[in-house]
Short mmCIF file of C-alpha atoms and ligand atoms in Angstrom, two decimals:
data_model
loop_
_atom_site.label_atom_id
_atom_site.label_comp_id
_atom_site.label_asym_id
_atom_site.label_seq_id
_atom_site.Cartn_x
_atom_site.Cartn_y
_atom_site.Cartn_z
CA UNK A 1 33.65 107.71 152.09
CA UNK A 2 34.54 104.08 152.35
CA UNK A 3 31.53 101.35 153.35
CA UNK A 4 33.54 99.23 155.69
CA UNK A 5 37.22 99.95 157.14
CA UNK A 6 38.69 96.95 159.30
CA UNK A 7 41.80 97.35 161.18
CA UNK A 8 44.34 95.74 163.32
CA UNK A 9 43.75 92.65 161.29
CA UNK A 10 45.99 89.70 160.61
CA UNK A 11 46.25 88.08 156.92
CA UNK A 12 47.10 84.62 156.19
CA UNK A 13 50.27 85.05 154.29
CA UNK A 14 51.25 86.93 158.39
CA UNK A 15 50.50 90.35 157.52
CA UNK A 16 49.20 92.33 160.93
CA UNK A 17 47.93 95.48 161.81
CA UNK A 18 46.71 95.33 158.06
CA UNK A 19 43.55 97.51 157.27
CA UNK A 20 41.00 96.16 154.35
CA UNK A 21 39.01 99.15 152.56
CA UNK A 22 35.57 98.72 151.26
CA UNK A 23 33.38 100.38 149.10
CA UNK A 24 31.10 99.42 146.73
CA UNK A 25 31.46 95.75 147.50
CA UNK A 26 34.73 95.35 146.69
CA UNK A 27 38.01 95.42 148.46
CA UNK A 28 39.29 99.11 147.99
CA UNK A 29 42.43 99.01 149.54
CA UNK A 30 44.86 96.24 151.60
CA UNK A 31 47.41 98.29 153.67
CA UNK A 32 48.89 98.44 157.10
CA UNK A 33 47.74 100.97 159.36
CA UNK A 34 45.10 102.92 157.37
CA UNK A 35 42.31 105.18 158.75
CA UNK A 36 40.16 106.75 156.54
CA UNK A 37 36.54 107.94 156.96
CA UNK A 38 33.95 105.05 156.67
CA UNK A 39 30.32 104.01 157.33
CA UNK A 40 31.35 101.03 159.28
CA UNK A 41 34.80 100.51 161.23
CA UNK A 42 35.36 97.04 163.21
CA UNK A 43 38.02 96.60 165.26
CA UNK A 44 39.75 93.01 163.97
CA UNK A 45 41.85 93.01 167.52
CA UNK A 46 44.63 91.44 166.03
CA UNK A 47 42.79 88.27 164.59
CA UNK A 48 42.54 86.31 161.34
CA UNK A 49 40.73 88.06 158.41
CA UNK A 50 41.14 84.89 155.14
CA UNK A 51 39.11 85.43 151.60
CA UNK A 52 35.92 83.40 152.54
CA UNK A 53 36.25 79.15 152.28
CA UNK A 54 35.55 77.88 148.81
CA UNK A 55 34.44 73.59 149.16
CA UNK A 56 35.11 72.78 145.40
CA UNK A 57 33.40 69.10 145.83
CA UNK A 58 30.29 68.84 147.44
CA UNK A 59 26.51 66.60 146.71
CA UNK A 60 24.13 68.81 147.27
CA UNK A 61 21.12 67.01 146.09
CA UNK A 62 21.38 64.06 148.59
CA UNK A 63 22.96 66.55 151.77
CA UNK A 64 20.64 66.40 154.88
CA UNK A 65 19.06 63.33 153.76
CA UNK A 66 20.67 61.04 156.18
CA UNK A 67 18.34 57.85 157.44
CA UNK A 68 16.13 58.12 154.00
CA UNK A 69 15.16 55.32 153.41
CA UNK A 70 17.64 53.44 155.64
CA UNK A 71 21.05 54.18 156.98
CA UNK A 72 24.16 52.51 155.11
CA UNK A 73 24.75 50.15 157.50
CA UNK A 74 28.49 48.69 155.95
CA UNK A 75 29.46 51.93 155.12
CA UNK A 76 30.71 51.65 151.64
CA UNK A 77 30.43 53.88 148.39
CA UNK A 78 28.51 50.83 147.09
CA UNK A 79 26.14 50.88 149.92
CA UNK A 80 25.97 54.26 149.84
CA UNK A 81 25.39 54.51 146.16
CA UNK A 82 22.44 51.75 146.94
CA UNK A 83 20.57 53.69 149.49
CA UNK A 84 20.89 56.83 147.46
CA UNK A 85 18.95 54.89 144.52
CA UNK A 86 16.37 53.21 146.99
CA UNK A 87 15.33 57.41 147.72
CA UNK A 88 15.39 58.69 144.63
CA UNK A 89 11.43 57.47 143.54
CA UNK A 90 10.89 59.01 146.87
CA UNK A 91 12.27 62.40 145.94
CA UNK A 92 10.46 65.44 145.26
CA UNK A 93 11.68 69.08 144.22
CA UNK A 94 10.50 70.68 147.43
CA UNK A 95 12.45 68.50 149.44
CA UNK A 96 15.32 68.54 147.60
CA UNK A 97 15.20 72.49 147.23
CA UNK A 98 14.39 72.85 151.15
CA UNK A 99 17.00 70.78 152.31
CA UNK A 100 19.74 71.99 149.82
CA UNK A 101 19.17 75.87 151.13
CA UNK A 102 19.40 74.61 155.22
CA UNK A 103 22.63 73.42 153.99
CA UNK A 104 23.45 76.47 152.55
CA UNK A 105 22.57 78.61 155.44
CA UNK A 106 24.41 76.34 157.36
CA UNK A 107 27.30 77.18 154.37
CA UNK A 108 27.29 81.04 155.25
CA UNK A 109 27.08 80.72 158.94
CA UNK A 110 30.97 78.62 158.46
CA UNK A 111 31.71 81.61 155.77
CA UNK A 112 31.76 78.57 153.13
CA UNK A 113 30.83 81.23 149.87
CA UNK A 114 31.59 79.55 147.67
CA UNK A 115 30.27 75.82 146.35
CA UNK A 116 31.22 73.36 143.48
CA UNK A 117 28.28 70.56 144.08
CA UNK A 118 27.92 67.42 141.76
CA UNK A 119 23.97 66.19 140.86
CA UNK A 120 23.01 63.35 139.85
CA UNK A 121 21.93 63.01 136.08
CA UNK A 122 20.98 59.77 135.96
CA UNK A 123 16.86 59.89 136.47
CA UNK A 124 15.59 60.65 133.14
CA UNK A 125 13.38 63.67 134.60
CA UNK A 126 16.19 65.50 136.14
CA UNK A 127 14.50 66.21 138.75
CA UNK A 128 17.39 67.00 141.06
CA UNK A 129 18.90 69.07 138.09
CA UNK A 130 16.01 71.23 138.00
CA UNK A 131 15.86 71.31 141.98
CA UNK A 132 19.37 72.25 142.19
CA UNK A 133 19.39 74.69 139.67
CA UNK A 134 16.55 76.75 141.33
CA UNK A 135 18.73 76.43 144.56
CA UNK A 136 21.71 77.99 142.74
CA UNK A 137 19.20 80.67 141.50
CA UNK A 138 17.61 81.32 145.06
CA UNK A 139 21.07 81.11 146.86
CA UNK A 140 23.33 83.73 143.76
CA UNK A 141 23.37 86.60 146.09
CA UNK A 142 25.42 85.03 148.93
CA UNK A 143 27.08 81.70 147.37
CA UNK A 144 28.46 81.07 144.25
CA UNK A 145 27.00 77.92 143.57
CA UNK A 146 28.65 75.72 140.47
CA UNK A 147 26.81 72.51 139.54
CA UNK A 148 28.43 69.97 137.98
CA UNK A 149 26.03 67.37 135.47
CA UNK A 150 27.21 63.73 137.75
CA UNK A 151 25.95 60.44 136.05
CA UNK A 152 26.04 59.01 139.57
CA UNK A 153 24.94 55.44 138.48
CA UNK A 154 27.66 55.23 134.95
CA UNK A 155 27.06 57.53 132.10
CA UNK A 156 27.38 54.38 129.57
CA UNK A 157 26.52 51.96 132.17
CA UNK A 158 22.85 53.86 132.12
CA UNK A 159 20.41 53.62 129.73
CA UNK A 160 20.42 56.94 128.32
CA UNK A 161 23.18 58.21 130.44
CA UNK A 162 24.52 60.32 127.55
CA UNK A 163 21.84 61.82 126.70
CA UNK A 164 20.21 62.57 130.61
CA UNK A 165 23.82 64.26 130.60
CA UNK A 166 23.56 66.38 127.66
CA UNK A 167 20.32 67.34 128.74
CA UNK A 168 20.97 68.76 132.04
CA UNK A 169 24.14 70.81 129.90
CA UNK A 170 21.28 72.31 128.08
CA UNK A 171 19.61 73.37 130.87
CA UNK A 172 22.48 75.34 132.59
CA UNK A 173 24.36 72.65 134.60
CA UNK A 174 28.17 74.57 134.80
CA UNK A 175 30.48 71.65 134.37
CA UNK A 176 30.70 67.67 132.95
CA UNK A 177 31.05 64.93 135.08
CA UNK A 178 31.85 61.44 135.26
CA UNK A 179 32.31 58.44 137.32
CA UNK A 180 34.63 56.05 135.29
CA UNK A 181 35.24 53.37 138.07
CA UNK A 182 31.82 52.67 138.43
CA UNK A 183 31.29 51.67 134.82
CA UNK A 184 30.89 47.78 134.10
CA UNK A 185 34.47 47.58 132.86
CA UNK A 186 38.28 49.60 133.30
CA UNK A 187 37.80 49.71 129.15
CA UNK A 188 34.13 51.65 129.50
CA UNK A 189 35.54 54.04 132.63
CA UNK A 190 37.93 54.93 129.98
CA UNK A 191 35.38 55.59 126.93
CA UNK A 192 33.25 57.35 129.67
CA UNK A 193 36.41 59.46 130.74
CA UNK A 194 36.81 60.08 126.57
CA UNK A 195 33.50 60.73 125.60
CA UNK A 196 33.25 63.24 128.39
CA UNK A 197 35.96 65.43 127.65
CA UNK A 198 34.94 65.61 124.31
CA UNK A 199 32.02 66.84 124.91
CA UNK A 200 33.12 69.46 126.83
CA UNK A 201 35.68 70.35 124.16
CA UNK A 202 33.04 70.61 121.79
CA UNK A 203 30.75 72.85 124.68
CA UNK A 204 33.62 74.95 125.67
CA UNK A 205 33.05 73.62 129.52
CA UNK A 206 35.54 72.91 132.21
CA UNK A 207 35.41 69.06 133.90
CA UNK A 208 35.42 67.67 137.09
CA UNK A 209 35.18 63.96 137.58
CA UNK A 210 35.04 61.78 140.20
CA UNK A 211 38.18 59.57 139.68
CA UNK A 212 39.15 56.48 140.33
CA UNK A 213 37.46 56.37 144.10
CA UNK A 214 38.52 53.20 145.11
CA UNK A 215 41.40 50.91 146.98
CA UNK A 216 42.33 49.57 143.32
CA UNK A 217 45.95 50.08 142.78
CA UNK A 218 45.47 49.46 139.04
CA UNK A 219 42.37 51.86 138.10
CA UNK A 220 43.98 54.02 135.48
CA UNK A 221 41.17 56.59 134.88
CA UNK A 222 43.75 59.66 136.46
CA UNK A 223 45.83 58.72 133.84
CA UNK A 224 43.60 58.66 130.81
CA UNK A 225 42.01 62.08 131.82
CA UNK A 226 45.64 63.82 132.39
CA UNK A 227 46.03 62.30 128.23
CA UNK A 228 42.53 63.31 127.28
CA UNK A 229 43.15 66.70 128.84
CA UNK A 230 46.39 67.21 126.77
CA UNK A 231 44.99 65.77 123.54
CA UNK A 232 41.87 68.11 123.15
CA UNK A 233 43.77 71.28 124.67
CA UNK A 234 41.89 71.63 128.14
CA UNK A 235 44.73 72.58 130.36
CA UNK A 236 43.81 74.30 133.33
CA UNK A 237 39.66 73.16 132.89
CA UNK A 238 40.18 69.67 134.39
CA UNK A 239 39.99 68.14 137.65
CA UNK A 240 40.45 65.14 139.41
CA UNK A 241 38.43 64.36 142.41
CA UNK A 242 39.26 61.89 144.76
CA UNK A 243 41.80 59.77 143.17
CA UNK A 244 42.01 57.91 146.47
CA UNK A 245 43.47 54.41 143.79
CA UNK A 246 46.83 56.72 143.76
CA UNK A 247 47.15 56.05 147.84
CA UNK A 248 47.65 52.33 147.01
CA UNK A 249 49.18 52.42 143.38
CA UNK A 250 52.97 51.42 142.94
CA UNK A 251 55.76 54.08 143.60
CA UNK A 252 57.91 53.57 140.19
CA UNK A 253 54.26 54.08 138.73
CA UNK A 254 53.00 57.73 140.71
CA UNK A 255 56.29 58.62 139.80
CA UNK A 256 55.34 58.64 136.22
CA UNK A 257 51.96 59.91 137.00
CA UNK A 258 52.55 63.04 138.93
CA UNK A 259 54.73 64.74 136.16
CA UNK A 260 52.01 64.08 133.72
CA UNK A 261 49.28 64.98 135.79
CA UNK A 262 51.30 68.20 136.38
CA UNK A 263 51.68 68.76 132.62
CA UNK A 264 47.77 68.73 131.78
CA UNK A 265 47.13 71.25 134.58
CA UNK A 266 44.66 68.45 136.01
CA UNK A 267 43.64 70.20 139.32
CA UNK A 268 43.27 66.79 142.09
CA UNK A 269 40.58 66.73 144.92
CA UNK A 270 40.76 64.99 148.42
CA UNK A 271 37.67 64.59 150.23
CA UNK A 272 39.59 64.02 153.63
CA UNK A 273 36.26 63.05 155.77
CA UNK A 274 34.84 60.60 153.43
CA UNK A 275 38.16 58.97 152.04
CA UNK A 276 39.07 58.14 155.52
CA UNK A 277 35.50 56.79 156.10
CA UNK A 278 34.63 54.68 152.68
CA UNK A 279 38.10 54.15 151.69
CA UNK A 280 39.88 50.42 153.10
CA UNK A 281 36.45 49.05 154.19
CA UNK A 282 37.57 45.76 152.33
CA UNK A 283 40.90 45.69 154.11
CA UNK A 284 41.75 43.85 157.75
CA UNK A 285 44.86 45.19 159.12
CA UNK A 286 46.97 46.87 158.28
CA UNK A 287 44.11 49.43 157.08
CA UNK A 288 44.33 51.99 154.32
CA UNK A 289 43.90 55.49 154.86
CA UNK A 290 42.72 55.62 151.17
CA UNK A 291 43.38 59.47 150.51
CA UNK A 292 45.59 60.30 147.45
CA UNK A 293 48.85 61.77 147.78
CA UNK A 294 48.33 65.12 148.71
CA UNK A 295 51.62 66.18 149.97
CA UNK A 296 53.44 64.70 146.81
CA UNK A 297 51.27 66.09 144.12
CA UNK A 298 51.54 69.41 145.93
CA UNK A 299 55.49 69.08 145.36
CA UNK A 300 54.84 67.95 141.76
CA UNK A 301 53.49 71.24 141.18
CA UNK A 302 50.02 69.77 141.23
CA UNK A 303 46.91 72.57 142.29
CA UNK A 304 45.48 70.21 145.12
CA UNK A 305 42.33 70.93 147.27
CA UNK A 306 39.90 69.65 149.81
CA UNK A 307 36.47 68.69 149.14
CA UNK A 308 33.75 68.35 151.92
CA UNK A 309 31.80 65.70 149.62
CA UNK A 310 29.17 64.98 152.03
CA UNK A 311 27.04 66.40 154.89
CA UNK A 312 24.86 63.83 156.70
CA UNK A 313 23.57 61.48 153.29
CA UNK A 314 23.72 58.26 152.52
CA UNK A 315 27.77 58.28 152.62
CA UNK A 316 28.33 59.96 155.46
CA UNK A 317 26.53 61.01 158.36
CA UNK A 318 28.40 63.56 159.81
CA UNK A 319 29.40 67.22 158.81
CA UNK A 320 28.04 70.81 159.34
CA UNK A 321 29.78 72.98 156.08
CA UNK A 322 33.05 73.25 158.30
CA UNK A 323 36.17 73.96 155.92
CA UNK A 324 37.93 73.76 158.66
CA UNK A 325 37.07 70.51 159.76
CA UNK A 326 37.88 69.09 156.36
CA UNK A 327 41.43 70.98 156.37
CA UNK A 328 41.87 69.59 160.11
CA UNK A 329 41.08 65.84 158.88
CA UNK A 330 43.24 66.60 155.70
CA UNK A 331 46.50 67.50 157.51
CA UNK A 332 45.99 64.12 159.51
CA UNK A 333 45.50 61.94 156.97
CA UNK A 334 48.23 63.10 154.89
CA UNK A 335 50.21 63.74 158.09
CA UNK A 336 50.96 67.61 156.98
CA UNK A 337 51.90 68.67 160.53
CA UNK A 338 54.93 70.61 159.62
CA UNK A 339 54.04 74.58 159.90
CA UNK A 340 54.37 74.69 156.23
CA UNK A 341 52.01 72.07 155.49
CA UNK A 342 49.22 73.31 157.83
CA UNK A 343 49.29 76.26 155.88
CA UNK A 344 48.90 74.25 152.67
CA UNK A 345 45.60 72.91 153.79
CA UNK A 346 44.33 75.95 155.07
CA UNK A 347 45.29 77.07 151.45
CA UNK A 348 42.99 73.82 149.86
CA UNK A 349 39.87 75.39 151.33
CA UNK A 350 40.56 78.64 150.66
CA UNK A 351 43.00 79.44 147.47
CA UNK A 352 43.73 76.22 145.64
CA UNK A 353 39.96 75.62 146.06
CA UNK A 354 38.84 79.06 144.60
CA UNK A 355 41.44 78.19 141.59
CA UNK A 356 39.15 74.84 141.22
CA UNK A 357 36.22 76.92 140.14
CA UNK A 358 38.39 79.71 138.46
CA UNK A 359 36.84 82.07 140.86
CA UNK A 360 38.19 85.54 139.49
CA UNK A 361 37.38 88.01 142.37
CA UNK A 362 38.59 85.74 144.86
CA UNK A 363 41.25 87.07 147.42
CA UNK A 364 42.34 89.90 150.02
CA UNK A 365 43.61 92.52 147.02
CA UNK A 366 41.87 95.48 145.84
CA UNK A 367 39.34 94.81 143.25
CA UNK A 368 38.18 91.56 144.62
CA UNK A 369 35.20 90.96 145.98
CA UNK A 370 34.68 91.87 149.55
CA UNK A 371 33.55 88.54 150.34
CA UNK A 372 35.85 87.40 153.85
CA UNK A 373 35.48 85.89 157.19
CA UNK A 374 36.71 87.57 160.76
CA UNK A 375 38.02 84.21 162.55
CA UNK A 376 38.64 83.76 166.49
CA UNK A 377 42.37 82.79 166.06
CA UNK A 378 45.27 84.45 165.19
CA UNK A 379 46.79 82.63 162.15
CA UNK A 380 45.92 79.53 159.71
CA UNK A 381 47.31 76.97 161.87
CA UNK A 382 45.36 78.15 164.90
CA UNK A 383 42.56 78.37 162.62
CA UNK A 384 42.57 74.72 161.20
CA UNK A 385 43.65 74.05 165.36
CA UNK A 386 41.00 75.52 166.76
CA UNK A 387 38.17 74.87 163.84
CA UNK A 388 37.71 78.70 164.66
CA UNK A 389 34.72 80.24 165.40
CA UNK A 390 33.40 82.54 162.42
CA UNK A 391 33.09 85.15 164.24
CA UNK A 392 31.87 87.54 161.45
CA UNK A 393 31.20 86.47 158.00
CA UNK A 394 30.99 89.10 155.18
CA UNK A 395 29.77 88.88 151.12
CA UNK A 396 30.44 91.78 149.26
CA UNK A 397 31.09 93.86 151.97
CA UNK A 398 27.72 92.94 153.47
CA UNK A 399 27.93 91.42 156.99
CA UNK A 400 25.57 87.90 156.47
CA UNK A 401 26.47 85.68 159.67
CA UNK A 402 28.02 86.67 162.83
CA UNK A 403 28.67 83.88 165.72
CA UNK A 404 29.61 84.62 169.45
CA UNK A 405 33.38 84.25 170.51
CA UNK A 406 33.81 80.46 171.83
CA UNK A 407 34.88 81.09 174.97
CA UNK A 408 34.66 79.08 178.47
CA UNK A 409 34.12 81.06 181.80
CA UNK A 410 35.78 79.01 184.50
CA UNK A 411 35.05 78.63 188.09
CA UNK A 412 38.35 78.67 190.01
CA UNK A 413 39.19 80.50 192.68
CA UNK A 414 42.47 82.60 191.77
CA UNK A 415 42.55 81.51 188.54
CA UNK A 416 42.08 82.90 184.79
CA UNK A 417 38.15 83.63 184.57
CA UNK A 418 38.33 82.33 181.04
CA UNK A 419 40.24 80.72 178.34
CA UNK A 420 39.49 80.40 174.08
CA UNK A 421 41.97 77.69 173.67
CA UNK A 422 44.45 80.22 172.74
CA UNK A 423 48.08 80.36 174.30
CA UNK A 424 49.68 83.03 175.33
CA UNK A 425 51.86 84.81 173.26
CA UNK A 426 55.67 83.77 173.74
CA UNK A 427 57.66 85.55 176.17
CA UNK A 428 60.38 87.97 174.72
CA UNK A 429 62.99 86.23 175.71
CA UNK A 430 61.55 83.11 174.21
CA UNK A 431 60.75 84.76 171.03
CA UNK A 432 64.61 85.54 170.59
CA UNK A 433 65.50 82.21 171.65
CA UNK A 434 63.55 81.03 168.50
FE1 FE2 B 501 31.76 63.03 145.45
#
């Protein structure tokens, strides 16, 4: 007897009328038309079921902390980075821990599972390590929660950066991080960049660093952590995030880049909503968009996905844990409108994301976890369209958030009664046609 039998359910890769089998948890069976006797049966009607959303770059210490002490009123990562430091003497761990699980709950309600969030390493009581670490603890049976050790003010540039680091390592924090374009010089972001890998060489930990996040067409630190990569053997445990320099670097240069990039098996990270928000605020016009080159690392064989990065903190005051959102803003920035590359950024919140953390139970095959959201629209693009509701959210084949169909009830005489944004299907004829 199976826990949970859905039918009539479209796949992302197109699949319909595709039944997902449950028991114990875990995906029993992926097939097309299967009935079987179950506790549970829903009734998919012919709409999207995708593996749950995965954000692999997200600040959970400082989310929900927007207006403390002050609002960044230019906008900027330096501002931003400036208000964050004028709150944290004001921080405490019950604060921190409260608003980190709202955002969470707000997390499962989008059927956002999964979570790869920086903190900050730089107070010397790690207070926001030990905050977030209780949050993983509190939140394990419903998100996967990653936490990566983030010297947010310069691990040399700080006066016992190294060590604050190593210390939060020691206490349980999942990957290294870094920040090389905020130290004092290119030369230290490139020790920093150095020094960090090597450590986690000598830990046995993967690394994700925040990476050359500026308009600079000459910050180099992509480069020197694709080399650092290769030279202590960490293919495949290394990513990029941000890398928004690479939108403004030369051609004849990227063209160098990508291959090498490429070789390490350096994952790359966009953060679509804030690169289009902190990125060109020193430019007039013409204005830089400021997001890396999505669509061209993708071709270079690159594993590229989308980062949230912020939800209402001192960088960004907007957000609510939508994937979606950050996959719609994505495919604008890096104008992927083709059908093809709507898919792809439906694929950096979901797949290429879940790769990010090396999540191995992640997908709609038998023997992964039954951890996948029921979506009101009928394929990716419509998805990413439509920022669709979640209309049913499960984790391990238990159902944890359900929202109401979006749909408006209009008040015309002879006309539709209501409408979810959702065209009609095309017309035979027209199908042919096509
Ligand atoms: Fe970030």
């Amino acid at each position: 007897m199976l826990d949970l039998l859905i039918h009539n359910a479209v796949l992302p890769d197109g699949r319909d009328n595709m039944s997902i089998a449950v028991a114990g948890g875990c995906i029993a069976e992926v097939t097309a038309g299967l009935d079987a006797p179950a506790h549970d049966k829903l009734d998919a009607q012919g709409l999207l079921v995708t593996p749950h959303f995965v954000d692999p770059h997200f600040h959970m210490d400082a989310t929900l902390s927007y207006g403390l002490p002050r609002v960044n009123e230019s906008g900027t990562l330096l501002e931003g980075i400036a208000v964050w430091g004028e709150l944290k003497p004001m921080l405490s761990a019950e604060a921190l821990i409260e608003r980190a699980l709202a955002y969470c709950d707000w997390a499962v309600a989008k059927g956002l599972l999964a979570i790869r969030s920086h903190v900050d390493t730089s107070d010397p009581s790690l207070l926001a390590v030990d905050a977030m670490l209780e949050v993983k603890r509190r939140v394990a049976p419903y998100i996967d929660l990653q936490l990566v050790a983030f010297p947010q003010d310069g691990v040399l540039r700080t006066q016992g950066g190294v060590d604050n680091l190593k210390r939060a390592l020691d206490k349980g924090v999942d990957v290294v991080g870094g920040i090389p374009h905020f130290e004092r010089t290119m030369a230290d972001g490139a020790a920093s960049v150095k020094l960090l890998c090597e450590l986690a060489a000598v830990r046995g930990l993967p690394v994700d660093m925040h990476c050359d996040e500026s308009d600079d067409p000459l910050s180099r630190h992509i480069e020197t952590l694709a080399f650092e990569t290769q030279r202590l053997g960490l293919q495949g445990r290394v990513t990029g995030s941000h890398c928004t320099s690479m939108h403004s670097m030369d051609n004849y240069y990227v063209s160098k880049l990508l291959p090498l990039i490429a070789q390490a098996q350096v994952n790359v990270i966009a953060n679509p909503l804030i690169n289009i928000t902190l990125q060109g605020r020193h430019d007039s016009y013409p204005r830089r968009r400021g997001m890396t080159r999505v669509p061209e690392l993708m071709a270079a064989g690159v594993n590229v996905a989308f980062g949230h990065d912020c939800v209402m903190d001192p960088w960004y005051g907007m957000g609510s844990g939508d994937m979606l959102e950050v996959a719609h803003m994505g495919l604008h920035v890096a104008q992927m409108t083709s059908q093809a590359g709507i898919r792809q950024c439906f694929d950096g919140v979901t797949g290429n994301a879940a790769r990010v953390l090396g999540l191995k139970s992640y997908g709609l095959e038998a023997g992964c976890d039954a951890s996948f959201v029921l979506l009101q629209a009928r394929d990716p693009v419509e998805a990413i369209r439509l920022r669709a509701t979640r209309l049913k959210v499960f984790c391990k084949g238990q159902l944890v958030a359900e929202t109401p169909a979006a749909t408006s009830v209009l008040r015309l005489d002879g006309r539709p009664a209501a409408t979810s944004f959702m065209p009609p299907l095309r017309h035979p004829k027209e199908r042919r046609a096509h």
